[in-house]
JSON list of C-alpha atoms in Angstrom, two decimals:
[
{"chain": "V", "resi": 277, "resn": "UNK", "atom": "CA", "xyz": [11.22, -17.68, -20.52]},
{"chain": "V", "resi": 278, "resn": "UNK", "atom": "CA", "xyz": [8.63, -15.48, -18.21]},
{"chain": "V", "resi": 279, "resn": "UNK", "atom": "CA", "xyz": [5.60, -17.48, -17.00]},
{"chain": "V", "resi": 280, "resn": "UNK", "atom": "CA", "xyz": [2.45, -15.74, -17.05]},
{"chain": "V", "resi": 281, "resn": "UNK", "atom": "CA", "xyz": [1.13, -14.86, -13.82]},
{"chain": "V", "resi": 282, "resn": "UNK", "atom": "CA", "xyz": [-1.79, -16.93, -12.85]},
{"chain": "V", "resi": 283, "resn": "UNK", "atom": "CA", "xyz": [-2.95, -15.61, -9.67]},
{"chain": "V", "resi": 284, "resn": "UNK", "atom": "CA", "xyz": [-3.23, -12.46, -8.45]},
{"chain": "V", "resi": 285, "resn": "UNK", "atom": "CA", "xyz": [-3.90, -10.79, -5.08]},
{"chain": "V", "resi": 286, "resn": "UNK", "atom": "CA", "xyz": [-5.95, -7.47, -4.94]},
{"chain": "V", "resi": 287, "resn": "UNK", "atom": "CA", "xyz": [-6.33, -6.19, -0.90]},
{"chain": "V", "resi": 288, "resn": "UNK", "atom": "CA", "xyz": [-7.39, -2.69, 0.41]},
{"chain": "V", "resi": 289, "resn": "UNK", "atom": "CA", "xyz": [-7.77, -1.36, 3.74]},
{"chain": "V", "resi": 290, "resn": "UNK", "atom": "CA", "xyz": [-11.71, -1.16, 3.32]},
{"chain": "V", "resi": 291, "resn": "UNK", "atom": "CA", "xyz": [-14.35, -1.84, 0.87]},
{"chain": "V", "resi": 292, "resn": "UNK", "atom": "CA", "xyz": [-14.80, 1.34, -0.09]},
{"chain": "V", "resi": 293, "resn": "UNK", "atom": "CA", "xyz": [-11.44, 2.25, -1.54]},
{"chain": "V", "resi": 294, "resn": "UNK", "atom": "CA", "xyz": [-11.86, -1.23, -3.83]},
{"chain": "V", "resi": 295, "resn": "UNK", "atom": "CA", "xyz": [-15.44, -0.55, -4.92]},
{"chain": "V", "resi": 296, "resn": "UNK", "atom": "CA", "xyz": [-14.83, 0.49, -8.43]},
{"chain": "V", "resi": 297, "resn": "UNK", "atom": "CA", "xyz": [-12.79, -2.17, -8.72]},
{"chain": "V", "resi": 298, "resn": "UNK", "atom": "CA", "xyz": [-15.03, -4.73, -7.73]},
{"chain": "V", "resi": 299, "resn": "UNK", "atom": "CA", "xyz": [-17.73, -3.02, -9.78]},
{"chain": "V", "resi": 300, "resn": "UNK", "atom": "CA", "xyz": [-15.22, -3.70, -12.78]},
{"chain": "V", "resi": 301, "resn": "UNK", "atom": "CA", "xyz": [-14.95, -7.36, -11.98]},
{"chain": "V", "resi": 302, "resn": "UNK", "atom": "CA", "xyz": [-18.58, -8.06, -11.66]},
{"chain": "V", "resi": 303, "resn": "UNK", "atom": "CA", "xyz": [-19.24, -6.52, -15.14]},
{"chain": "V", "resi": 304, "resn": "UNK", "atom": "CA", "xyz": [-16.19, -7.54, -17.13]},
{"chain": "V", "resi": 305, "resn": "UNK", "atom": "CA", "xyz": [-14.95, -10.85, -14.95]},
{"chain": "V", "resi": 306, "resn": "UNK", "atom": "CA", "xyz": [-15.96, -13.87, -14.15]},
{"chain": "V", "resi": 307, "resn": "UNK", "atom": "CA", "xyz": [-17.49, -14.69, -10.69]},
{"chain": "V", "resi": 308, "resn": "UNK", "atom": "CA", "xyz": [-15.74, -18.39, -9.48]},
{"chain": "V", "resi": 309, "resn": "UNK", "atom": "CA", "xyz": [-16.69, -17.93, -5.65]},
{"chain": "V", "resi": 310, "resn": "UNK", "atom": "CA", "xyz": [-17.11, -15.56, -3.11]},
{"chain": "V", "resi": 311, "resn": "UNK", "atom": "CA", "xyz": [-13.26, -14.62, -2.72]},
{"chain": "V", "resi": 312, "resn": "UNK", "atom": "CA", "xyz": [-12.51, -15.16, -6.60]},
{"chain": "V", "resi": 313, "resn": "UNK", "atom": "CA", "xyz": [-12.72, -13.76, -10.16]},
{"chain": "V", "resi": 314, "resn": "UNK", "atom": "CA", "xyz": [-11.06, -14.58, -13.44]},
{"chain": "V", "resi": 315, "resn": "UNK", "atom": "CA", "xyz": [-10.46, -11.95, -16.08]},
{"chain": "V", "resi": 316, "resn": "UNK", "atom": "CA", "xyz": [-8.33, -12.49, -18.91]},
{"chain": "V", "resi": 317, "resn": "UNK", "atom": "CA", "xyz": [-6.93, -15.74, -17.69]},
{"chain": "V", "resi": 318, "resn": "UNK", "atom": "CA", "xyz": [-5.69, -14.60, -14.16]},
{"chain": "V", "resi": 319, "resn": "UNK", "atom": "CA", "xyz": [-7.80, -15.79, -11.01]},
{"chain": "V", "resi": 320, "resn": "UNK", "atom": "CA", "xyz": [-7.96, -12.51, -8.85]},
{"chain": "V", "resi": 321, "resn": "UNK", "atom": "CA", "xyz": [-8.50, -13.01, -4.91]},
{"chain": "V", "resi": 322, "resn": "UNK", "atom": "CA", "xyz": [-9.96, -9.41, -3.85]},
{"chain": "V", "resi": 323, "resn": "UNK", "atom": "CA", "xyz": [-8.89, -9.14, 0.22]},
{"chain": "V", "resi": 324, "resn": "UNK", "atom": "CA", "xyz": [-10.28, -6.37, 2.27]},
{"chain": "V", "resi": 325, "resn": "UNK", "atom": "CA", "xyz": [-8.19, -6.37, 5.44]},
{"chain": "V", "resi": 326, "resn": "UNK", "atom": "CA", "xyz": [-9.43, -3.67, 7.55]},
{"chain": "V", "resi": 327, "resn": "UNK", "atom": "CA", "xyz": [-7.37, -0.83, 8.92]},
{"chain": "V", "resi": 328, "resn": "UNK", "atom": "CA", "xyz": [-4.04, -0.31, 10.16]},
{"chain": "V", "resi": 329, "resn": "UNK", "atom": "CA", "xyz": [-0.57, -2.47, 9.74]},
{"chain": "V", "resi": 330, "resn": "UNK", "atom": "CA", "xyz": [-2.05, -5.19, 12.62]},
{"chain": "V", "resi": 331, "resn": "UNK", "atom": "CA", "xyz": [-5.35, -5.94, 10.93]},
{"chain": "V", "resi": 332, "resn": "UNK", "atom": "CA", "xyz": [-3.12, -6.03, 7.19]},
{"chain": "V", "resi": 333, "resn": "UNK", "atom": "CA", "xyz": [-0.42, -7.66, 8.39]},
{"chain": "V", "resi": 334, "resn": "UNK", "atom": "CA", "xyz": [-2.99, -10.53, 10.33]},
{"chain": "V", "resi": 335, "resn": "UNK", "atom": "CA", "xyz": [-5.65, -10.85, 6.86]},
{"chain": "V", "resi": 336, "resn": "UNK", "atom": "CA", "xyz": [-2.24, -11.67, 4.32]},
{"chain": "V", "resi": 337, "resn": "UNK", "atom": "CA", "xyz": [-1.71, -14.20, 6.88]},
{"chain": "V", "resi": 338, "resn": "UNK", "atom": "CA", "xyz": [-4.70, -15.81, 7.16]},
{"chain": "V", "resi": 339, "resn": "UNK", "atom": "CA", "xyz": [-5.05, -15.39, 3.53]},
{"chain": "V", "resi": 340, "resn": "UNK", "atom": "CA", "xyz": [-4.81, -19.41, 2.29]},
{"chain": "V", "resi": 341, "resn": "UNK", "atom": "CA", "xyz": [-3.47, -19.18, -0.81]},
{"chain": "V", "resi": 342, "resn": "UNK", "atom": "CA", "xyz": [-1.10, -16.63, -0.17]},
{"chain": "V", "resi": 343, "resn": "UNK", "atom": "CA", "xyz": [1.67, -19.19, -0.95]},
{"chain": "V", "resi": 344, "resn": "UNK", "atom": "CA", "xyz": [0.14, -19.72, -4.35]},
{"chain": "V", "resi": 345, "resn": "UNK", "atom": "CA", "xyz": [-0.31, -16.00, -4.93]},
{"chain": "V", "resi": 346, "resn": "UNK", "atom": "CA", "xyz": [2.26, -15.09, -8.04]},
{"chain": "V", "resi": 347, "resn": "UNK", "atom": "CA", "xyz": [2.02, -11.17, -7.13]},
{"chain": "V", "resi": 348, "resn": "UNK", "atom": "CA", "xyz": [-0.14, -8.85, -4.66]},
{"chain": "V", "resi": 349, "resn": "UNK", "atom": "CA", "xyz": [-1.10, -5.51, -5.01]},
{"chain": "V", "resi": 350, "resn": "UNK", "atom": "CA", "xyz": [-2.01, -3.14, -2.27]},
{"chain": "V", "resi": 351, "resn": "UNK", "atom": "CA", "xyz": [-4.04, -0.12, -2.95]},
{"chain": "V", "resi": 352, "resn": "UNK", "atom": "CA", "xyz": [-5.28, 3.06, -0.88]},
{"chain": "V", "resi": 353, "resn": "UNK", "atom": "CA", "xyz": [-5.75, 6.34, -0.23]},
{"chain": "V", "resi": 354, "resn": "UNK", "atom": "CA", "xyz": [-3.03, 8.49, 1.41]},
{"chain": "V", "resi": 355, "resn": "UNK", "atom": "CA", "xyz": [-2.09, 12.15, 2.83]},
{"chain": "V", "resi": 356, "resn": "UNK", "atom": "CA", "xyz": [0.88, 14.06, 0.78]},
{"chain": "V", "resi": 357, "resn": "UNK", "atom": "CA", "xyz": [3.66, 15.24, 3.12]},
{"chain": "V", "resi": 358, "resn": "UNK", "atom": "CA", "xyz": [5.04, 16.73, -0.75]},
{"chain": "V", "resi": 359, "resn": "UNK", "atom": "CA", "xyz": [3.61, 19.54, -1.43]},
{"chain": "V", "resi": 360, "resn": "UNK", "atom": "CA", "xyz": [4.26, 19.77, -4.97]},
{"chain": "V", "resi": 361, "resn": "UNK", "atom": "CA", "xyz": [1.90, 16.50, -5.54]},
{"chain": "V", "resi": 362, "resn": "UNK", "atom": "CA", "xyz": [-2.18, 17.57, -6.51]},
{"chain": "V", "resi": 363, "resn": "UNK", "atom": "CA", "xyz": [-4.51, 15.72, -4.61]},
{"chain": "V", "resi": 364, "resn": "UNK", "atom": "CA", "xyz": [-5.66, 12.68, -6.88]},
{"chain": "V", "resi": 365, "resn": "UNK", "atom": "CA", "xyz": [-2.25, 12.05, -7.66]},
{"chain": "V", "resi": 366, "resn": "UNK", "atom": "CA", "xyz": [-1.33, 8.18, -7.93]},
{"chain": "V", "resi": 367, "resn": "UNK", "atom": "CA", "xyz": [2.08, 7.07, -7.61]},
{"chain": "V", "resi": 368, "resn": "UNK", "atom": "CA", "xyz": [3.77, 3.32, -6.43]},
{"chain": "V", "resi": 369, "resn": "UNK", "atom": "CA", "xyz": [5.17, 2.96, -3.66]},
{"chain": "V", "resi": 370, "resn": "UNK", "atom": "CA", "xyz": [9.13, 2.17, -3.44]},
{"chain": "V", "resi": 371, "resn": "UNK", "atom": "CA", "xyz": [10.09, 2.14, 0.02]},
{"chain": "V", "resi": 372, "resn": "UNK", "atom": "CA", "xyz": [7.85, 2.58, 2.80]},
{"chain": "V", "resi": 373, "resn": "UNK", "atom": "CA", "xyz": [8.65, 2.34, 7.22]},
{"chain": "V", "resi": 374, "resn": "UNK", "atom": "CA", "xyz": [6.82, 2.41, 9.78]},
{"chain": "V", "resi": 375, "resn": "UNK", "atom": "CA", "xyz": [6.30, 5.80, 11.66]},
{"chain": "V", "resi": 376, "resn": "UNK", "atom": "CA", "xyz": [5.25, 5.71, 14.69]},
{"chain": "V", "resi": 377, "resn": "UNK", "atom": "CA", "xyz": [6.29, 2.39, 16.12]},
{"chain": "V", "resi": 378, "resn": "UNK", "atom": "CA", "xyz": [9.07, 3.52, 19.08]},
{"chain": "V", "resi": 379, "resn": "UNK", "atom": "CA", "xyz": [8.69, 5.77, 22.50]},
{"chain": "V", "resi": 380, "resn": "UNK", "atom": "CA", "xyz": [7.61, 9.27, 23.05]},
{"chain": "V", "resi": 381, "resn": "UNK", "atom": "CA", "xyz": [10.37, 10.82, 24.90]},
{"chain": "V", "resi": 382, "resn": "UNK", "atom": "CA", "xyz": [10.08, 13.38, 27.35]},
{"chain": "V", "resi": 383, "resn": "UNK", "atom": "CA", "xyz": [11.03, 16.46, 25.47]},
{"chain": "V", "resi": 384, "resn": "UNK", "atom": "CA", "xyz": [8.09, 15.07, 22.84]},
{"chain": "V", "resi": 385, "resn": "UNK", "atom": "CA", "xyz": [10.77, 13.86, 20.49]},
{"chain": "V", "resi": 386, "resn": "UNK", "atom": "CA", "xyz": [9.87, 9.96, 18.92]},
{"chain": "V", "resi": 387, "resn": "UNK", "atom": "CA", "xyz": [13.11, 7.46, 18.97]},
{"chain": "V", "resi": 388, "resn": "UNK", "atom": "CA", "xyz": [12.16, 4.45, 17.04]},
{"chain": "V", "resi": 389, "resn": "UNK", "atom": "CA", "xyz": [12.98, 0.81, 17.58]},
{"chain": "V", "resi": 390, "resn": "UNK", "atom": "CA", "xyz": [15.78, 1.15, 15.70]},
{"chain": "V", "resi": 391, "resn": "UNK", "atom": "CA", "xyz": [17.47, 3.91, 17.31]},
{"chain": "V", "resi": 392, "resn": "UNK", "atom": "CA", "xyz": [16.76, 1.64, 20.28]},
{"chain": "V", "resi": 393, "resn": "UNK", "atom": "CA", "xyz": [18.30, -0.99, 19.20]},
{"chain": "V", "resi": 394, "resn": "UNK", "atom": "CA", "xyz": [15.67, -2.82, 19.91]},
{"chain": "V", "resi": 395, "resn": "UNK", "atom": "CA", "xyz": [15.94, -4.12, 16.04]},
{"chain": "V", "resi": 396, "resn": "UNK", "atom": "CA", "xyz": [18.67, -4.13, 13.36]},
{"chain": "V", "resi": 397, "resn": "UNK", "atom": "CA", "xyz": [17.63, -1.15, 10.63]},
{"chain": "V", "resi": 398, "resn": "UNK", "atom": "CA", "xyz": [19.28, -3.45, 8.17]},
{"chain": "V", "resi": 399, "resn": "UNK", "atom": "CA", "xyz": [18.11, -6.92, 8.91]},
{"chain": "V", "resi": 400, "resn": "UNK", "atom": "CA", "xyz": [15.87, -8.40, 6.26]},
{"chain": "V", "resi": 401, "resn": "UNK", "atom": "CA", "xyz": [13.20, -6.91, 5.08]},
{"chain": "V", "resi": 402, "resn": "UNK", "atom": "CA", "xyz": [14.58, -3.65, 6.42]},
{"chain": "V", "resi": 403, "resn": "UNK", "atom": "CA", "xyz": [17.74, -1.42, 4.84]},
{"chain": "V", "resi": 404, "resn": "UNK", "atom": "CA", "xyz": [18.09, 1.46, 6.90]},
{"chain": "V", "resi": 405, "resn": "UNK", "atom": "CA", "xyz": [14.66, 1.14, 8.26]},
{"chain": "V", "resi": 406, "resn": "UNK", "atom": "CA", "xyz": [12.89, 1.56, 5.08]},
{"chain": "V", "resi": 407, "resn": "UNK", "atom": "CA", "xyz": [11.52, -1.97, 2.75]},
{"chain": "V", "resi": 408, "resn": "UNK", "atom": "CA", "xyz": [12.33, -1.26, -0.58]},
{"chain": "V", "resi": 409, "resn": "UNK", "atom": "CA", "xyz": [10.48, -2.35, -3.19]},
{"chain": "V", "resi": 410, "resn": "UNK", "atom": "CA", "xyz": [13.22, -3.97, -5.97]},
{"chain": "V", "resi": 411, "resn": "UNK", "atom": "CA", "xyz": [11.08, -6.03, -7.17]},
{"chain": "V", "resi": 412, "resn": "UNK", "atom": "CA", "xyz": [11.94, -6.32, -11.28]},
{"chain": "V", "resi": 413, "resn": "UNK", "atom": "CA", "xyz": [8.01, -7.89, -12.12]},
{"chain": "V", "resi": 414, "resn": "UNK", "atom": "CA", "xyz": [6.48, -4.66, -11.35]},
{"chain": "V", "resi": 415, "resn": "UNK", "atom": "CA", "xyz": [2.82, -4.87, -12.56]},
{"chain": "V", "resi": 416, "resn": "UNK", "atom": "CA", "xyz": [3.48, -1.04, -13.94]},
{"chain": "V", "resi": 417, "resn": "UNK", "atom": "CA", "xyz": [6.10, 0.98, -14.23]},
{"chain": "V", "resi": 418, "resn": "UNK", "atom": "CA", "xyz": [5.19, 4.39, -15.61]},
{"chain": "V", "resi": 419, "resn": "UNK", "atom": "CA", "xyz": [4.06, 5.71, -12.25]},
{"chain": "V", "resi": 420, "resn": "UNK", "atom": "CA", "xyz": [6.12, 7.60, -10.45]},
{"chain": "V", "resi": 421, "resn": "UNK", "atom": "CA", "xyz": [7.94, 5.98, -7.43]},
{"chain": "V", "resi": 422, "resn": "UNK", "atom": "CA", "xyz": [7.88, 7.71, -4.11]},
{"chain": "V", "resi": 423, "resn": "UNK", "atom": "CA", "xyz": [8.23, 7.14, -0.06]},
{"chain": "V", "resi": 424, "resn": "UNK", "atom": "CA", "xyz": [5.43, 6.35, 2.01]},
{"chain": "V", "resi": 425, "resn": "UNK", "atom": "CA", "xyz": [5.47, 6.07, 6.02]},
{"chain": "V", "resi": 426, "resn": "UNK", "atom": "CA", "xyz": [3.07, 4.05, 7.68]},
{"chain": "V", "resi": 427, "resn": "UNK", "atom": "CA", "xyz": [1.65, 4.75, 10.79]},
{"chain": "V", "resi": 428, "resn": "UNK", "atom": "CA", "xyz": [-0.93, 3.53, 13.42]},
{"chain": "V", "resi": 429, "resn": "UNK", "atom": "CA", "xyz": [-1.98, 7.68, 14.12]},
{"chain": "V", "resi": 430, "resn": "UNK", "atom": "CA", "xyz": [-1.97, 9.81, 11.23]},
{"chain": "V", "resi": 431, "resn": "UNK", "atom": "CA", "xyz": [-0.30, 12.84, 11.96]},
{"chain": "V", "resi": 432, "resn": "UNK", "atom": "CA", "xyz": [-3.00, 15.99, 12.63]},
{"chain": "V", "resi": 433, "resn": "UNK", "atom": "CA", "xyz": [-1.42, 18.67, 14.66]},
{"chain": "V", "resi": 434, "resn": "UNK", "atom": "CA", "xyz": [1.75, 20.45, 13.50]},
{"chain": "V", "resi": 435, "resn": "UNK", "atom": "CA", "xyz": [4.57, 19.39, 16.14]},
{"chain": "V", "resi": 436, "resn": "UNK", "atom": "CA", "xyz": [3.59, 15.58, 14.58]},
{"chain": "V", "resi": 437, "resn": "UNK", "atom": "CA", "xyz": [4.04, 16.65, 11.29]},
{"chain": "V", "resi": 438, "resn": "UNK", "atom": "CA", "xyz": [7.10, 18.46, 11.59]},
{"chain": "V", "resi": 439, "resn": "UNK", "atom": "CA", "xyz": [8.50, 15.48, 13.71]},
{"chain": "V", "resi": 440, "resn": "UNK", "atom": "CA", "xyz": [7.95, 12.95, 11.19]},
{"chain": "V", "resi": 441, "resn": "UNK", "atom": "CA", "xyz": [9.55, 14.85, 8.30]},
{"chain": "V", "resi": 442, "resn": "UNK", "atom": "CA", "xyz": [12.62, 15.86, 10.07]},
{"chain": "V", "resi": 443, "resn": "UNK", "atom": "CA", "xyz": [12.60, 12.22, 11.09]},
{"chain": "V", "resi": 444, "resn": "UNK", "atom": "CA", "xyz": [11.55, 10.31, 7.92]},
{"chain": "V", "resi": 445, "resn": "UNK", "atom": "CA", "xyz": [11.34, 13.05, 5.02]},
{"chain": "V", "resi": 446, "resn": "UNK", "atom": "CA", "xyz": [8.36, 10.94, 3.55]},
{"chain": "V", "resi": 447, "resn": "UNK", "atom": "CA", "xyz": [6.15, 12.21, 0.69]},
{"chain": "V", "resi": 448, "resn": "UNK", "atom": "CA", "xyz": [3.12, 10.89, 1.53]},
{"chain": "V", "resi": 449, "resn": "UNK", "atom": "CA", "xyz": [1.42, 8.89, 4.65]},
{"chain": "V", "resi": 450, "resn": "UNK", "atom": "CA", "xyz": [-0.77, 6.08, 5.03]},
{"chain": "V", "resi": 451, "resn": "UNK", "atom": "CA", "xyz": [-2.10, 3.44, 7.87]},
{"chain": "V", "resi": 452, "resn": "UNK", "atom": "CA", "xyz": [-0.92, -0.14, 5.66]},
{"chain": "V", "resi": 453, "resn": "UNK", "atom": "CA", "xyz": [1.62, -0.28, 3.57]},
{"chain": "V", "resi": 454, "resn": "UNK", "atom": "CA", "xyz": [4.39, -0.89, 5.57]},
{"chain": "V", "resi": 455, "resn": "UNK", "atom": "CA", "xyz": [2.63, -4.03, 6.86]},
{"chain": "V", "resi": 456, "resn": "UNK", "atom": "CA", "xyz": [1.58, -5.27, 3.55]},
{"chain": "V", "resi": 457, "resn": "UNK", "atom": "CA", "xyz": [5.56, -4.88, 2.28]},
{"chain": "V", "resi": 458, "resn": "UNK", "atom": "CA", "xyz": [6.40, -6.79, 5.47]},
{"chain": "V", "resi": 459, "resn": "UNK", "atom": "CA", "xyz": [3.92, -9.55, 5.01]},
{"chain": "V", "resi": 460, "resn": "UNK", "atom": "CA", "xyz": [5.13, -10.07, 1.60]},
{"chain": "V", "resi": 461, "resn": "UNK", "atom": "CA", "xyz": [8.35, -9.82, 1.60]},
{"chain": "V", "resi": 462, "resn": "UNK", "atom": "CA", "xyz": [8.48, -12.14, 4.48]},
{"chain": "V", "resi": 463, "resn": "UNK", "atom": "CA", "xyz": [6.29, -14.62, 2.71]},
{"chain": "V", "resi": 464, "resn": "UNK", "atom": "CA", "xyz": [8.52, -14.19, -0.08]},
{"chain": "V", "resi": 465, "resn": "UNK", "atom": "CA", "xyz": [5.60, -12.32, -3.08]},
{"chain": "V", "resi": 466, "resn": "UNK", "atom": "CA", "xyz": [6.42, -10.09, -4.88]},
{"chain": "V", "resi": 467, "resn": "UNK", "atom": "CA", "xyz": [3.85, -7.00, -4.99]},
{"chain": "V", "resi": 468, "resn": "UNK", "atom": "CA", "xyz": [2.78, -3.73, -5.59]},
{"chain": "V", "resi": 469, "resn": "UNK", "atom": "CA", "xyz": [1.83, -0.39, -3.87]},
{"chain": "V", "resi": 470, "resn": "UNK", "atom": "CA", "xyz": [-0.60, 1.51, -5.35]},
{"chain": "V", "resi": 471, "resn": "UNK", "atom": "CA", "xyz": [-1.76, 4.95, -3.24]},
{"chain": "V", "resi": 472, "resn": "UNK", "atom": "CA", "xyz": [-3.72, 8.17, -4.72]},
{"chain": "V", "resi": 473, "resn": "UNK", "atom": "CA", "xyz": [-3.67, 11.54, -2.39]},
{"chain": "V", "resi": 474, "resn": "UNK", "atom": "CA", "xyz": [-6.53, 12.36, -0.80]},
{"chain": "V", "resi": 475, "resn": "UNK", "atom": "CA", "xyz": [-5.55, 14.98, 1.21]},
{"chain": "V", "resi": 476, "resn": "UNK", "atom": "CA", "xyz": [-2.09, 16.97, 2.24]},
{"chain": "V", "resi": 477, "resn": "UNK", "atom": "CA", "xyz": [-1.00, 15.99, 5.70]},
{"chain": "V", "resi": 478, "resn": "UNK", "atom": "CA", "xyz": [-1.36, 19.20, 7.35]},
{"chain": "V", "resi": 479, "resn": "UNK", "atom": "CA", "xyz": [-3.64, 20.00, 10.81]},
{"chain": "V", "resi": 480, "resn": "UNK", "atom": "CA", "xyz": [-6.64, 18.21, 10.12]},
{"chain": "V", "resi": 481, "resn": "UNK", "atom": "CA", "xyz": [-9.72, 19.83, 8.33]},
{"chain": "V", "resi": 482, "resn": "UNK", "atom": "CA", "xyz": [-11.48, 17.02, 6.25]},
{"chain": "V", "resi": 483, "resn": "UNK", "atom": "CA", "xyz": [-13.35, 20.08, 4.44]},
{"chain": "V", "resi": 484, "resn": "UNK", "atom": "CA", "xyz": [-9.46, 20.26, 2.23]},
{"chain": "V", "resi": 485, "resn": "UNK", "atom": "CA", "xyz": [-10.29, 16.58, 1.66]},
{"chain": "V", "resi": 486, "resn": "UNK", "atom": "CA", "xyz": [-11.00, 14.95, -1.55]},
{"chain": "V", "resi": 487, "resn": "UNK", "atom": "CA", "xyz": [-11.08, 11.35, -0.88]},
{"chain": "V", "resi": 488, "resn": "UNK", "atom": "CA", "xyz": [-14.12, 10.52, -3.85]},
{"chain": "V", "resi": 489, "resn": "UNK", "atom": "CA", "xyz": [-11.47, 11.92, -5.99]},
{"chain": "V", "resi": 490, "resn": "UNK", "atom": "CA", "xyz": [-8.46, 9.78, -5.41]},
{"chain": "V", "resi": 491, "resn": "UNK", "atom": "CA", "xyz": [-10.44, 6.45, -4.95]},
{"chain": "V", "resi": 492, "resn": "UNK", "atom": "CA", "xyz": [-11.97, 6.85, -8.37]},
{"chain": "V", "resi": 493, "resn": "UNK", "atom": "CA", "xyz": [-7.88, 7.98, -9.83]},
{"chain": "V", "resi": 494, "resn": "UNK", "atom": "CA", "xyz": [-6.41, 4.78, -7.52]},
{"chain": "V", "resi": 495, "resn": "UNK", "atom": "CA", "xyz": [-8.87, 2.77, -9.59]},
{"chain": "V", "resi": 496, "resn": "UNK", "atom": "CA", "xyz": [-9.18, 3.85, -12.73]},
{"chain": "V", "resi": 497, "resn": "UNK", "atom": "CA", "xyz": [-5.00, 2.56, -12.44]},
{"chain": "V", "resi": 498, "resn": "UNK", "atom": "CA", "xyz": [-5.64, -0.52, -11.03]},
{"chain": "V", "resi": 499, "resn": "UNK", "atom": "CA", "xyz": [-8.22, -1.36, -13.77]},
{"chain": "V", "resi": 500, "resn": "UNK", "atom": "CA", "xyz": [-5.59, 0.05, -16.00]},
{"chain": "V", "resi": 501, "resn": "UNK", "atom": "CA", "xyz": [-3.23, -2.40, -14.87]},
{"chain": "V", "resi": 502, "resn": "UNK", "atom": "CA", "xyz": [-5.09, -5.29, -14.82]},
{"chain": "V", "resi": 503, "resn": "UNK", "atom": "CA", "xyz": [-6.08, -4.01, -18.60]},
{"chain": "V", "resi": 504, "resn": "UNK", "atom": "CA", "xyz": [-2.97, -3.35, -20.36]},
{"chain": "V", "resi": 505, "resn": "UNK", "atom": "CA", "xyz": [-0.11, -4.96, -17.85]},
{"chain": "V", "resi": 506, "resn": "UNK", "atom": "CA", "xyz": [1.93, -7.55, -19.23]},
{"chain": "V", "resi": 507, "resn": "UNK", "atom": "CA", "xyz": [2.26, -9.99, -15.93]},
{"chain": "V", "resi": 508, "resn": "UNK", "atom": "CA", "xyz": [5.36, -12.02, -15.70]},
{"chain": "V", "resi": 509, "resn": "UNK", "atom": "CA", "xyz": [7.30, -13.44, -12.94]}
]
């Protein structure tokens, strides 16, 4: 018999990217403190964690009821790498690394930690670098699933972004989600990964940007799920 879940976790990188959502919760939810709502029987925690896998990984931490959290979702923008995507695209996220963390060598190639055996690429949470998201009590499952590399510098000039796809062959790029798949799958909840394109990771000119665009797509999902999900664990 599935249990229902009972409490759910809701973080983002900044307030901004969970603003519709929150607008949702004040107008269809029930306010129970300053870091909880109810809606339809599930107590949400909403966690803004600030930017980058330290500040994500540190917040989930810190969180206090992350041992009593049933499932966590993680939702953000991100650049494409895959060209065939349109910006406002949403997809979950089933495996996702992280990009950048390694040395610069002197002919400006990147060798990770793992190719430095400085960690084992298959040692839990990792399998062949990458944390793969298997978990069965997805929150939705009509999205399409894609790769996502994290990163602490998102790539802007072309050697960068040729590097990292010959490296990683990622479709899409983002500064968090990597940590929050670490956090949680170390602290053993299960969770989702929620990211809508703002932009194509190519050399940077914000003016090819949409980023009002795929915050209002990445909500109108979220909402979605909350909406029509069945959660079970």
């Amino acid at each position: 018999m599935q249990n229902k879940i009972k409490k759910l976790l809701i973080t983002s990188a900044t307030s901004f990217e969970l603003m519709p959502f929150m607008e949702f919760l004040e107008k269809e939810g029930e306010k129970k403190s300053f870091f909880e709502y109810t809606f339809q029987g599930i107590s949400i925690f909403p966690l803004v964690t600030g930017v980058g896998p330290t500040f994500t990984a540190f917040a989930l931490s810190r969180f206090s009821d992350i041992k009593e959290i049933d499932f966590a979702i993680n939702i953000g923008i991100a650049g494409a790498y895959n060209r065939s995507f349109n910006i406002g695209d949403t997809f979950q996220i089933e495996r996702d690394c992280f990009g950048d963390l390694g040395v610069e060598e002197s002919d400006g190639s990147f060798t990770d930690v793992f190719d430095l055996e400085l960690m084992n690429d298959s040692s839990f949470p990792f399998a062949s670098k990458w944390m793969v998201n298997d978990t069965k009590k997805k929150v939705r499952s009509d999205l399409p699933s894609v790769s996502c590399l994290t990163v602490n510098r998102v790539a802007g000039i072309e050697s960068t972004i040729n590097a990292r796809l010959l490296k990683y062959n990622a479709d899409l790029e983002s500064m968090e989600g990597a940590a929050f798949a670490y956090a949680c799958k170390m602290m053993q909840v299960d969770y989702l990964q929620l990211r809508s394109v703002s932009n194509f990771v190519e050399v940077r000119n914000k003016a090819n940007w949409n980023i009002d665009l795929a915050i209002q797509n990445l909500n109108t999902e979220l909402i979605n799920c909350i909406k029509t999900a069945t959660f079970s664990v």
